[in-house]
Short mmCIF file of C-alpha atoms in Angstrom, two decimals:
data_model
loop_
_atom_site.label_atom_id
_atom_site.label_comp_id
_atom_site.label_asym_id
_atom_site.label_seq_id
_atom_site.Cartn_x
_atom_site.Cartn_y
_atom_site.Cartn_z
CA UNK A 151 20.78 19.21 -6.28
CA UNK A 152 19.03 22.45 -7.04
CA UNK A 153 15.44 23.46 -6.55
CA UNK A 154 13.17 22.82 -9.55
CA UNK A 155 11.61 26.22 -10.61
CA UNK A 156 7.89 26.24 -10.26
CA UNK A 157 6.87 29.34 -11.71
CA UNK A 158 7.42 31.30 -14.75
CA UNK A 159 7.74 34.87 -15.67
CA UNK A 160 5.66 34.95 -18.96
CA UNK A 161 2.23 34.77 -18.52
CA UNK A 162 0.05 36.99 -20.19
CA UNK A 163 -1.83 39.24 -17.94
CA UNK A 164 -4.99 38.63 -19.81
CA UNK A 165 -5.06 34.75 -18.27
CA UNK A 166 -6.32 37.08 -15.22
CA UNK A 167 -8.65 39.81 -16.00
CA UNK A 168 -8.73 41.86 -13.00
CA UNK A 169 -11.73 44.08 -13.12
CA UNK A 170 -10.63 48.01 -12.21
CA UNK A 171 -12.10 49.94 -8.95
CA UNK A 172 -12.32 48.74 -6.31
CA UNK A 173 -9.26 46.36 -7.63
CA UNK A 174 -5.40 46.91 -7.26
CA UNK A 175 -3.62 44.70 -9.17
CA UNK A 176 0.49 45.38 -8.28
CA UNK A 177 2.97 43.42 -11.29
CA UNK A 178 6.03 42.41 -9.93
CA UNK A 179 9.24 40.15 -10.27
CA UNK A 180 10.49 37.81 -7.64
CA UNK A 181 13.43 36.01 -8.92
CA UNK A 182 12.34 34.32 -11.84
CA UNK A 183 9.11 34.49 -10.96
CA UNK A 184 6.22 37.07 -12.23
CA UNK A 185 3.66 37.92 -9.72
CA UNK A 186 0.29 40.30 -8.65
CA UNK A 187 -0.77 41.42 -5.93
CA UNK A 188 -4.32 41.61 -6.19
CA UNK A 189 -5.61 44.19 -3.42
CA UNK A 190 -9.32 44.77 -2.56
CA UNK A 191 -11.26 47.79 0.05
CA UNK A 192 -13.89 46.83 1.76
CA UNK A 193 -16.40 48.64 0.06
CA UNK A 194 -19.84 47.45 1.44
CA UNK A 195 -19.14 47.52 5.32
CA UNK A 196 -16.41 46.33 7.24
CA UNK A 197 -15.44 43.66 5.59
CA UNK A 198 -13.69 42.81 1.67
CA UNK A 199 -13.73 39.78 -0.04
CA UNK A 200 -11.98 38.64 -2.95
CA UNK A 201 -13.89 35.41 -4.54
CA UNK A 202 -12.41 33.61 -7.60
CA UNK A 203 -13.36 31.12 -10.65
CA UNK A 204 -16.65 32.03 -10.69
CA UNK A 205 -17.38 31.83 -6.21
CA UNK A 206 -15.51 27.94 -6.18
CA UNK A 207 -13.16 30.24 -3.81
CA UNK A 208 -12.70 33.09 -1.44
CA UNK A 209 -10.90 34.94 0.41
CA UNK A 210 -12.04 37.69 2.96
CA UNK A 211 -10.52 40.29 5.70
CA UNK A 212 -11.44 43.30 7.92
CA UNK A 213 -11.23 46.46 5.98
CA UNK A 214 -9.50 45.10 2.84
CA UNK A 215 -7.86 41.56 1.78
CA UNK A 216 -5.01 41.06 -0.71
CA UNK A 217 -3.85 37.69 -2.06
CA UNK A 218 -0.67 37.47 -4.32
CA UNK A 219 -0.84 35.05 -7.67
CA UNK A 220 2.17 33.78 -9.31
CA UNK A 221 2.55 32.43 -12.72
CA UNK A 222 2.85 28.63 -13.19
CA UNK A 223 6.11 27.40 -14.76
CA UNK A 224 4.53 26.60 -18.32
CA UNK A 225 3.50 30.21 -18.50
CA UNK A 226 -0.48 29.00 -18.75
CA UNK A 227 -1.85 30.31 -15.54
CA UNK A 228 -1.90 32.54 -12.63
CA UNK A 229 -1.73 30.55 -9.72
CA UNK A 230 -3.30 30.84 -5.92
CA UNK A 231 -2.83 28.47 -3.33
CA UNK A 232 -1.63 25.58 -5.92
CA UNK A 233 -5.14 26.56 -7.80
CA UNK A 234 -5.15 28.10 -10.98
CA UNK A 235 -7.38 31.11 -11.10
CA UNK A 236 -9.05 32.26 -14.54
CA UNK A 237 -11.62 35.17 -13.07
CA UNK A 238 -11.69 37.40 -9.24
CA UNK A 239 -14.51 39.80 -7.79
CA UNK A 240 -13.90 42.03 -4.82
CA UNK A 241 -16.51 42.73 -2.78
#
């Protein structure tokens, strides 16, 4: 029996506004599946975080942190972790 496919390939970026400097945000394609890498610099000493929907969430790392979302299979959301994530801050 095959896999079900749990992601989708059209959502619109704008589910995700990712805010410019000091934010990378990297499109790509895996399979069927669209993703971004979301890449943040430290900025403010050694360490970067990356907090989303409004600080429910972070993520942090020495000298930069990058987490990768992928869009959901109804093409609604961009997707972390199982979580879908509407707004990011790097720090």
């Amino acid at each position: 029996m095959p896999t079900p496919i749990t992601c989708g390939s059209s959502c619109a970026p704008s589910l995700l506004p990712v805010p410019s400097p000091p934010f990378l945000d990297i499109p790509s394609m895996s399979g069927p599946c669209a993703e971004r890498t979301l890449f943040c610099p430290a900025s403010l000493g050694p360490t970067a975080t990356i907090t989303y929907n409004g600080g429910t969430g972070s993520v942090s790392g020495v000298g930069s942190v990058t987490i990768m979302v992928t869009c959901n299979a109804a093409g609604t959301a961009w997707v972390y972790m199982g979580i879908a994530i509407t707004s990011v801050t790097c720090t």
